[in-house]
PDB file of C-alpha atoms in Angstrom:
ATOM      1  CA  GLU A   1      -4.830 -53.312-110.583  1.00 47.00           C
ATOM      2  CA  PHE A   2      -7.287 -54.504-107.431  1.00 50.00           C
ATOM      3  CA  THR A   3      -7.948 -58.881-108.168  1.00 53.00           C
ATOM      4  CA  SER A   4     -10.053 -60.923-106.962  1.00 56.00           C
ATOM      5  CA  THR A   5      -9.293 -64.370-105.651  1.00 57.00           C
ATOM      6  CA  THR A   6     -12.841 -65.473-105.446  1.00 61.00           C
ATOM      7  CA  ASN A   7     -14.673 -67.412-108.351  1.00 61.00           C
ATOM      8  CA  TYR A   8     -17.821 -65.757-107.493  1.00 62.00           C
ATOM      9  CA  SER A   9     -19.140 -62.341-108.880  1.00 67.00           C
ATOM     10  CA  LEU A  10     -22.505 -60.712-108.605  1.00 69.00           C
ATOM     11  CA  LYS A  11     -24.621 -62.765-111.296  1.00 66.00           C
ATOM     12  CA  ASP A  12     -23.556 -66.194-108.925  1.00 62.00           C
ATOM     13  CA  LEU A  13     -25.780 -64.302-106.088  1.00 64.00           C
ATOM     14  CA  GLN A  14     -29.092 -66.170-105.846  1.00 62.00           C
ATOM     15  CA  CYS A  15     -31.684 -65.517-102.788  1.00 65.00           C
ATOM     16  CA  ASN A  16     -33.805 -67.875-100.832  1.00 65.00           C
ATOM     17  CA  ILE A  17     -37.190 -67.723-101.781  1.00 69.00           C
ATOM     18  CA  ASN A  18     -38.500 -70.798-103.725  1.00 73.00           C
ATOM     19  CA  HIS A  19     -39.240 -70.121-107.357  1.00 72.00           C
ATOM     20  CA  LYS A  20     -40.821 -73.283-108.074  1.00 79.00           C
ATOM     21  CA  GLY A  21     -38.412 -73.640-111.169  1.00 78.00           C
ATOM     22  CA  LYS A  22     -38.897 -70.573-112.770  1.00 78.00           C
ATOM     23  CA  PRO A  23     -35.541 -68.146-113.064  1.00 71.00           C
ATOM     24  CA  CYS A  24     -35.107 -65.505-110.255  1.00 70.00           C
ATOM     25  CA  LYS A  25     -36.254 -62.165-111.549  1.00 67.00           C
ATOM     26  CA  CYS A  26     -35.730 -60.627-107.564  1.00 67.00           C
ATOM     27  CA  ASP A  27     -33.765 -57.331-107.302  1.00 63.00           C
ATOM     28  CA  GLY A  28     -33.693 -57.213-103.760  1.00 64.00           C
ATOM     29  CA  PHE A  29     -30.089 -57.694-103.381  1.00 68.00           C
ATOM     30  CA  TYR A  30     -29.333 -54.783-106.131  1.00 76.00           C
ATOM     31  CA  VAL A  31     -31.822 -52.682-103.554  1.00 78.00           C
ATOM     32  CA  THR A  32     -29.393 -54.147-100.612  1.00 75.00           C
ATOM     33  CA  MET A  33     -26.150 -52.991-102.327  1.00 81.00           C
ATOM     34  CA  ASP A  34     -27.156 -49.626-103.467  1.00 87.00           C
ATOM     35  CA  ILE A  35     -28.799 -48.730 -99.256  1.00 89.00           C
ATOM     36  CA  GLU A  36     -25.874 -50.469 -97.852  1.00 89.00           C
ATOM     37  CA  ILE A  37     -23.552 -48.424-100.307  1.00 90.00           C
ATOM     38  CA  ALA A  38     -25.465 -45.050 -99.384  1.00 92.00           C
ATOM     39  CA  MET A  39     -25.188 -45.576 -95.898  1.00 93.00           C
ATOM     40  CA  GLN A  40     -21.571 -46.151 -95.716  1.00 91.00           C
ATOM     41  CA  PHE A  41     -20.695 -44.137 -98.581  1.00 91.00           C
ATOM     42  CA  ASN A  42     -18.613 -41.521 -96.873  1.00 89.00           C
ATOM     43  CA  ASP A  43     -16.858 -43.971 -94.413  1.00 88.00           C
ATOM     44  CA  GLN A  44     -13.302 -43.643 -94.661  1.00 87.00           C
ATOM     45  CA  ARG A  45     -12.762 -47.169 -94.174  1.00 85.00           C
ATOM     46  CA  THR A  46     -14.241 -47.740 -97.103  1.00 87.00           C
ATOM     47  CA  GLN A  47     -12.206 -45.793 -99.846  1.00 87.00           C
ATOM     48  CA  MET A  48      -9.159 -48.071-101.256  1.00 84.00           C
ATOM     49  CA  ASN A  49      -7.920 -45.295-102.866  1.00 85.00           C
ATOM     50  CA  ASP A  50      -9.353 -42.444-104.944  1.00 87.00           C
ATOM     51  CA  ASP A  51     -10.793 -44.245-107.760  1.00 89.00           C
ATOM     52  CA  SER A  52     -12.093 -46.853-105.144  1.00 89.00           C
ATOM     53  CA  LYS A  53     -14.145 -47.667-102.799  1.00 90.00           C
ATOM     54  CA  LEU A  54     -15.021 -51.133-101.020  1.00 88.00           C
ATOM     55  CA  PHE A  55     -18.372 -52.192 -99.158  1.00 90.00           C
ATOM     56  CA  ASN A  56     -19.832 -54.639 -96.693  1.00 88.00           C
ATOM     57  CA  CYS A  57     -22.943 -55.085 -98.034  1.00 84.00           C
ATOM     58  CA  GLY A  58     -23.867 -57.621 -95.466  1.00 81.00           C
ATOM     59  CA  PHE A  59     -23.286 -60.759 -97.756  1.00 80.00           C
ATOM     60  CA  THR A  60     -21.390 -64.082 -96.442  1.00 80.00           C
ATOM     61  CA  ASN A  61     -20.060 -67.083 -98.236  1.00 77.00           C
ATOM     62  CA  GLU A  62     -22.043 -69.898 -98.206  1.00 75.00           C
ATOM     63  CA  GLU A  63     -19.272 -72.470 -97.583  1.00 79.00           C
ATOM     64  CA  THR A  64     -16.782 -70.327 -95.567  1.00 80.00           C
ATOM     65  CA  LYS A  65     -19.382 -68.011 -93.736  1.00 81.00           C
ATOM     66  CA  GLU A  66     -16.927 -65.597 -94.613  1.00 82.00           C
ATOM     67  CA  ASP A  67     -17.896 -62.143 -95.418  1.00 84.00           C
ATOM     68  CA  VAL A  68     -17.677 -61.066 -98.860  1.00 83.00           C
ATOM     69  CA  PHE A  69     -17.144 -57.918-100.614  1.00 87.00           C
ATOM     70  CA  VAL A  70     -18.483 -55.098-103.749  1.00 87.00           C
ATOM     71  CA  MET A  71     -16.450 -52.830-104.909  1.00 88.00           C
ATOM     72  CA  ILE A  72     -17.081 -49.683-107.298  1.00 90.00           C
ATOM     73  CA  VAL A  73     -14.919 -47.880-109.103  1.00 90.00           C
ATOM     74  CA  LYS A  74     -14.741 -43.950-110.565  1.00 89.00           C
ATOM     75  CA  ASN A  75     -16.326 -44.153-113.732  1.00 84.00           C
ATOM     76  CA  LYS A  76     -13.385 -42.031-115.977  1.00 76.00           C
ATOM     77  CA  GLN A  77     -14.151 -40.214-119.250  1.00 63.00           C
ATOM     78  CA  ASP A  78     -13.483 -42.316-122.214  1.00 53.00           C
ATOM     79  CA  GLN A  79     -10.542 -40.591-123.917  1.00 46.00           C
ATOM     80  CA  ASN A  80     -12.136 -41.396-127.561  1.00 52.00           C
ATOM     81  CA  GLN A  81     -15.121 -39.175-126.040  1.00 55.00           C
ATOM     82  CA  ASN A  82     -16.671 -36.393-126.382  1.00 55.00           C
ATOM     83  CA  GLN A  83     -15.737 -34.290-123.522  1.00 56.00           C
ATOM     84  CA  THR A  84     -19.059 -32.429-123.243  1.00 56.00           C
ATOM     85  CA  ARG A  85     -20.226 -35.995-122.808  1.00 56.00           C
ATOM     86  CA  PRO A  86     -19.684 -36.865-119.403  1.00 60.00           C
ATOM     87  CA  ASN A  87     -20.350 -40.603-118.241  1.00 63.00           C
ATOM     88  CA  LYS A  88     -24.193 -40.577-116.649  1.00 72.00           C
ATOM     89  CA  TYR A  89     -22.806 -42.119-113.437  1.00 80.00           C
ATOM     90  CA  GLN A  90     -19.687 -40.832-111.395  1.00 86.00           C
ATOM     91  CA  TRP A  91     -19.031 -44.580-110.069  1.00 90.00           C
ATOM     92  CA  GLU A  92     -20.422 -47.985-111.665  1.00 88.00           C
ATOM     93  CA  MET A  93     -20.314 -51.651-109.897  1.00 86.00           C
ATOM     94  CA  ARG A  94     -17.646 -53.818-110.285  1.00 86.00           C
ATOM     95  CA  PRO A  95     -18.925 -57.536-111.191  1.00 83.00           C
ATOM     96  CA  LYS A  96     -16.567 -59.663-109.323  1.00 83.00           C
ATOM     97  CA  ILE A  97     -17.043 -60.349-105.059  1.00 82.00           C
ATOM     98  CA  TYR A  98     -14.450 -59.618-102.936  1.00 84.00           C
ATOM     99  CA  GLY A  99     -13.134 -62.148 -99.957  1.00 81.00           C
ATOM    100  CA  SER A 100     -11.506 -61.702 -96.756  1.00 77.00           C
ATOM    101  CA  ASP A 101      -8.405 -62.807 -98.144  1.00 78.00           C
ATOM    102  CA  ASP A 102      -8.385 -59.717-100.334  1.00 79.00           C
ATOM    103  CA  VAL A 103      -9.180 -57.247 -97.679  1.00 75.00           C
ATOM    104  CA  LYS A 104      -6.704 -58.543 -95.327  1.00 73.00           C
ATOM    105  CA  ASP A 105      -4.385 -55.973 -95.312  1.00 75.00           C
ATOM    106  CA  MET A 106      -7.567 -53.338 -95.325  1.00 77.00           C
ATOM    107  CA  GLU A 107      -9.429 -52.021 -92.306  1.00 76.00           C
ATOM    108  CA  MET A 108     -12.824 -53.373 -93.372  1.00 74.00           C
ATOM    109  CA  PRO A 109     -15.468 -51.709 -91.059  1.00 70.00           C
ATOM    110  CA  PRO A 110     -18.167 -53.830 -89.802  1.00 76.00           C
ATOM    111  CA  ARG A 111     -21.950 -54.270 -91.276  1.00 84.00           C
ATOM    112  CA  VAL A 112     -23.075 -50.602 -91.156  1.00 88.00           C
ATOM    113  CA  ARG A 113     -26.437 -52.223 -89.255  1.00 87.00           C
ATOM    114  CA  ASP A 114     -24.276 -54.363 -86.280  1.00 87.00           C
ATOM    115  CA  SER A 115     -22.580 -50.662 -86.481  1.00 88.00           C
ATOM    116  CA  ALA A 116     -23.279 -48.617 -82.974  1.00 90.00           C
ATOM    117  CA  ILE A 117     -24.427 -46.209 -84.437  1.00 91.00           C
ATOM    118  CA  PHE A 118     -27.279 -47.941 -86.249  1.00 93.00           C
ATOM    119  CA  LYS A 119     -28.434 -49.359 -83.481  1.00 93.00           C
ATOM    120  CA  ASP A 120     -27.959 -46.411 -81.128  1.00 94.00           C
ATOM    121  CA  GLN A 121     -30.897 -44.885 -83.422  1.00 94.00           C
ATOM    122  CA  LEU A 122     -32.453 -47.494 -83.800  1.00 94.00           C
ATOM    123  CA  ASN A 123     -33.125 -47.988 -80.280  1.00 93.00           C
ATOM    124  CA  GLN A 124     -34.350 -44.570 -79.654  1.00 92.00           C
ATOM    125  CA  GLN A 125     -37.872 -45.689 -80.623  1.00 90.00           C
ATOM    126  CA  GLN A 126     -38.234 -46.922 -77.013  1.00 88.00           C
ATOM    127  CA  ILE A 127     -37.302 -43.055 -75.781  1.00 90.00           C
ATOM    128  CA  ILE A 128     -39.685 -41.720 -78.125  1.00 90.00           C
ATOM    129  CA  GLN A 129     -42.374 -43.410 -77.392  1.00 86.00           C
ATOM    130  CA  GLN A 130     -42.388 -42.531 -73.614  1.00 84.00           C
ATOM    131  CA  TYR A 131     -42.240 -38.950 -74.730  1.00 83.00           C
ATOM    132  CA  VAL A 132     -45.568 -39.684 -77.301  1.00 80.00           C
ATOM    133  CA  LYS A 133     -47.478 -40.832 -74.113  1.00 75.00           C
ATOM    134  CA  ASP A 134     -47.129 -37.022 -72.595  1.00 73.00           C
ATOM    135  CA  CYS A 135     -46.871 -35.489 -76.317  1.00 74.00           C
ATOM    136  CA  GLU A 136     -48.980 -32.143 -74.877  1.00 77.00           C
ATOM    137  CA  GLN A 137     -45.564 -30.285 -75.081  1.00 79.00           C
ATOM    138  CA  LEU A 138     -43.597 -31.935 -78.198  1.00 83.00           C
ATOM    139  CA  TRP A 139     -46.477 -30.548 -80.790  1.00 82.00           C
ATOM    140  CA  LYS A 140     -46.494 -27.228 -79.087  1.00 81.00           C
ATOM    141  CA  ASP A 141     -42.790 -27.397 -79.225  1.00 83.00           C
ATOM    142  CA  SER A 142     -42.468 -28.428 -82.947  1.00 87.00           C
ATOM    143  CA  LYS A 143     -42.553 -26.000 -86.075  1.00 88.00           C
ATOM    144  CA  TRP A 144     -45.347 -27.284 -88.364  1.00 86.00           C
ATOM    145  CA  CYS A 145     -45.205 -24.295 -91.393  1.00 85.00           C
ATOM    146  CA  LYS A 146     -41.698 -25.372 -91.263  1.00 89.00           C
ATOM    147  CA  LEU A 147     -41.408 -29.158 -91.714  1.00 90.00           C
ATOM    148  CA  PRO A 148     -40.558 -30.617 -95.226  1.00 90.00           C
ATOM    149  CA  ILE A 149     -43.246 -32.871 -96.344  1.00 88.00           C
ATOM    150  CA  PHE A 150     -42.348 -36.041 -97.992  1.00 89.00           C
ATOM    151  CA  THR A 151     -45.245 -37.240-100.984  1.00 83.00           C
ATOM    152  CA  ARG A 152     -44.730 -37.995-104.584  1.00 75.00           C
ATOM    153  CA  LYS A 153     -46.516 -35.481-106.859  1.00 68.00           C
ATOM    154  CA  ASN A 154     -49.337 -36.624-109.022  1.00 63.00           C
ATOM    155  CA  ASN A 155     -50.349 -34.282-111.218  1.00 58.00           C
ATOM    156  CA  LYS A 156     -53.127 -36.864-112.647  1.00 65.00           C
ATOM    157  CA  ARG A 157     -55.780 -36.818-109.887  1.00 65.00           C
ATOM    158  CA  ARG A 158     -55.794 -35.611-106.133  1.00 67.00           C
ATOM    159  CA  SER A 159     -57.570 -34.602-103.094  1.00 70.00           C
ATOM    160  CA  ALA A 160     -56.833 -31.531-100.847  1.00 72.00           C
ATOM    161  CA  LEU A 161     -57.138 -31.539 -97.217  1.00 71.00           C
ATOM    162  CA  PHE A 162     -56.853 -27.986 -95.813  1.00 80.00           C
ATOM    163  CA  ILE A 163     -56.382 -27.704 -92.006  1.00 79.00           C
ATOM    164  CA  ASN A 164     -55.358 -24.964 -89.915  1.00 81.00           C
ATOM    165  CA  LYS A 165     -52.296 -25.043 -87.717  1.00 82.00           C
ATOM    166  CA  GLU A 166     -54.321 -24.434 -84.463  1.00 82.00           C
ATOM    167  CA  GLU A 167     -56.944 -26.542 -85.615  1.00 82.00           C
ATOM    168  CA  PHE A 168     -54.471 -29.471 -86.333  1.00 82.00           C
ATOM    169  CA  THR A 169     -52.573 -29.468 -83.156  1.00 81.00           C
ATOM    170  CA  LYS A 170     -55.744 -29.109 -81.068  1.00 80.00           C
ATOM    171  CA  ASP A 171     -56.487 -32.338 -82.548  1.00 77.00           C
ATOM    172  CA  LEU A 172     -53.273 -34.172 -81.969  1.00 79.00           C
ATOM    173  CA  THR A 173     -53.589 -32.859 -78.429  1.00 76.00           C
ATOM    174  CA  THR A 174     -57.106 -34.122 -78.042  1.00 75.00           C
ATOM    175  CA  ASN A 175     -56.497 -38.013 -79.968  1.00 72.00           C
ATOM    176  CA  THR A 176     -56.045 -40.117 -76.836  1.00 62.00           C
ATOM    177  CA  ASN A 177     -55.057 -43.108 -79.114  1.00 71.00           C
ATOM    178  CA  LEU A 178     -52.043 -41.705 -79.289  1.00 70.00           C
ATOM    179  CA  SER A 179     -49.783 -42.687 -76.775  1.00 67.00           C
ATOM    180  CA  GLU A 180     -50.185 -46.163 -77.823  1.00 72.00           C
ATOM    181  CA  SER A 181     -49.597 -45.828 -81.361  1.00 79.00           C
ATOM    182  CA  GLN A 182     -47.067 -48.090 -82.596  1.00 85.00           C
ATOM    183  CA  LEU A 183     -43.889 -46.301 -84.003  1.00 91.00           C
ATOM    184  CA  ILE A 184     -42.108 -47.389 -86.995  1.00 93.00           C
ATOM    185  CA  PRO A 185     -38.787 -46.813 -88.069  1.00 95.00           C
ATOM    186  CA  ILE A 186     -37.915 -45.394 -91.603  1.00 95.00           C
ATOM    187  CA  LEU A 187     -34.225 -45.064 -92.872  1.00 95.00           C
ATOM    188  CA  MET A 188     -33.500 -42.002 -94.402  1.00 94.00           C
ATOM    189  CA  PHE A 189     -30.292 -39.560 -95.911  1.00 92.00           C
ATOM    190  CA  ARG A 190     -29.920 -35.593 -94.875  1.00 88.00           C
ATOM    191  CA  ASN A 191     -26.483 -34.536 -96.361  1.00 87.00           C
ATOM    192  CA  ASN A 192     -24.953 -37.441 -97.318  1.00 85.00           C
ATOM    193  CA  HIS A 193     -25.542 -39.600 -93.801  1.00 90.00           C
ATOM    194  CA  TYR A 194     -28.438 -41.827 -92.880  1.00 94.00           C
ATOM    195  CA  GLU A 195     -30.706 -41.373 -90.115  1.00 95.00           C
ATOM    196  CA  ILE A 196     -33.250 -43.519 -88.898  1.00 96.00           C
ATOM    197  CA  HIS A 197     -36.804 -42.125 -88.042  1.00 96.00           C
ATOM    198  CA  HIS A 198     -39.806 -43.220 -86.331  1.00 95.00           C
ATOM    199  CA  VAL A 199     -43.210 -42.493 -87.676  1.00 95.00           C
ATOM    200  CA  MET A 200     -46.460 -42.584 -85.929  1.00 91.00           C
ATOM    201  CA  ILE A 201     -49.245 -42.886 -88.031  1.00 90.00           C
ATOM    202  CA  ILE A 202     -51.910 -40.496 -87.063  1.00 86.00           C
ATOM    203  CA  GLU A 203     -55.755 -40.092 -88.653  1.00 84.00           C
ATOM    204  CA  ILE A 204     -56.639 -36.310 -89.182  1.00 82.00           C
ATOM    205  CA  ASP A 205     -59.880 -36.849 -91.201  1.00 81.00           C
ATOM    206  CA  ASN A 206     -62.284 -39.845 -91.825  1.00 82.00           C
ATOM    207  CA  GLY A 207     -60.083 -42.664 -93.482  1.00 80.00           C
ATOM    208  CA  ILE A 208     -56.999 -40.223 -94.369  1.00 81.00           C
ATOM    209  CA  ASN A 209     -53.605 -40.900 -92.590  1.00 85.00           C
ATOM    210  CA  ILE A 210     -50.734 -39.044 -92.618  1.00 88.00           C
ATOM    211  CA  GLY A 211     -47.307 -39.970 -90.567  1.00 91.00           C
ATOM    212  CA  LEU A 212     -44.899 -38.074 -88.338  1.00 92.00           C
ATOM    213  CA  SER A 213     -41.324 -38.721 -88.055  1.00 94.00           C
ATOM    214  CA  MET A 214     -39.537 -37.980 -85.058  1.00 93.00           C
ATOM    215  CA  ILE A 215     -36.019 -38.269 -84.012  1.00 94.00           C
ATOM    216  CA  TYR A 216     -34.453 -37.866 -80.096  1.00 93.00           C
ATOM    217  CA  ASN A 217     -32.189 -35.313 -80.072  1.00 91.00           C
ATOM    218  CA  LYS A 218     -29.460 -35.827 -77.803  1.00 90.00           C
ATOM    219  CA  GLU A 219     -27.858 -32.880 -77.562  1.00 91.00           C
ATOM    220  CA  THR A 220     -31.517 -30.981 -76.464  1.00 88.00           C
ATOM    221  CA  LYS A 221     -32.499 -34.370 -74.991  1.00 88.00           C
ATOM    222  CA  GLN A 222     -35.870 -33.590 -76.117  1.00 88.00           C
ATOM    223  CA  ALA A 223     -38.156 -35.405 -78.712  1.00 90.00           C
ATOM    224  CA  GLU A 224     -38.688 -33.780 -81.860  1.00 92.00           C
ATOM    225  CA  VAL A 225     -40.679 -34.054 -85.385  1.00 92.00           C
ATOM    226  CA  THR A 226     -38.600 -34.010 -88.381  1.00 93.00           C
ATOM    227  CA  GLY A 227     -41.807 -34.495 -91.205  1.00 93.00           C
ATOM    228  CA  ILE A 228     -44.791 -34.740 -92.305  1.00 92.00           C
ATOM    229  CA  HIS A 229     -44.890 -38.325 -94.731  1.00 93.00           C
ATOM    230  CA  ILE A 230     -48.316 -38.710 -96.513  1.00 90.00           C
ATOM    231  CA  ASN A 231     -47.134 -41.126 -99.247  1.00 89.00           C
ATOM    232  CA  LYS A 232     -47.339 -44.832 -97.868  1.00 89.00           C
ATOM    233  CA  ILE A 233     -45.667 -46.825-100.661  1.00 88.00           C
ATOM    234  CA  LEU A 234     -42.767 -44.230 -99.907  1.00 89.00           C
ATOM    235  CA  LEU A 235     -42.816 -44.558 -96.275  1.00 91.00           C
ATOM    236  CA  TYR A 236     -43.407 -48.346 -96.515  1.00 89.00           C
ATOM    237  CA  ARG A 237     -40.441 -48.611 -98.554  1.00 87.00           C
ATOM    238  CA  GLN A 238     -38.391 -46.933 -96.330  1.00 91.00           C
ATOM    239  CA  HIS A 239     -39.490 -49.068 -93.729  1.00 92.00           C
ATOM    240  CA  GLN A 240     -38.107 -52.041 -95.776  1.00 86.00           C
ATOM    241  CA  TRP A 241     -34.543 -50.545 -95.712  1.00 88.00           C
ATOM    242  CA  ILE A 242     -34.358 -50.732 -91.683  1.00 88.00           C
ATOM    243  CA  SER A 243     -33.923 -54.416 -92.395  1.00 76.00           C
ATOM    244  CA  LEU A 244     -34.043 -55.627 -96.019  1.00 60.00           C
ATOM    245  CA  LYS A 245     -36.178 -59.284 -95.160  1.00 57.00           C
TER     246      LYS A 245
END
């Protein structure tokens, strides 16, 4: 059994917001852990054994300033439980926090946001910005009809704007403000791996905005449009995942 030598558990985590005497109801820690774990879930260095994984979610011990870690374990089927009704979740979080002494024999990865892969993808913003300044070829090469559209269904009330491909690309090409548009980094997941995409907000009609996400393909050495985003709240949340501040 893997044990923790610290006296802390997840319930001891505190945020730095002044709630003026009221109890903290922030869920930021749990959002942080969910995203951090998802980003490094397939990293072999987190694998302790077949049934448990240990993660560096960026938390530190306030007294020692050392990294602390969280653990998830496989949710095994109760022998007395009906086998046709498996546990809802395959993994569950241990309530304890683990210190550096607990993992001194393991090769633990650094915080995923300090990794070279994360920083490299984040810095692609500068490269993509250069392509946007001369974007006519970028819009021409994009397969607009095959791009995924990221939104949330609203079956209660919604409005639709119909615009064909030729008119859409014409609007993009003639829009002189795009070269000065600020790219917004967002965090997305594909094939169980995270990716940082960079989004440009574009007004396609009076008061109607969409986001075009882009990445830099190192193999082709070209910027590529990866999707169309039309849900502001979802886009805002994906941007928050970049820094979680």
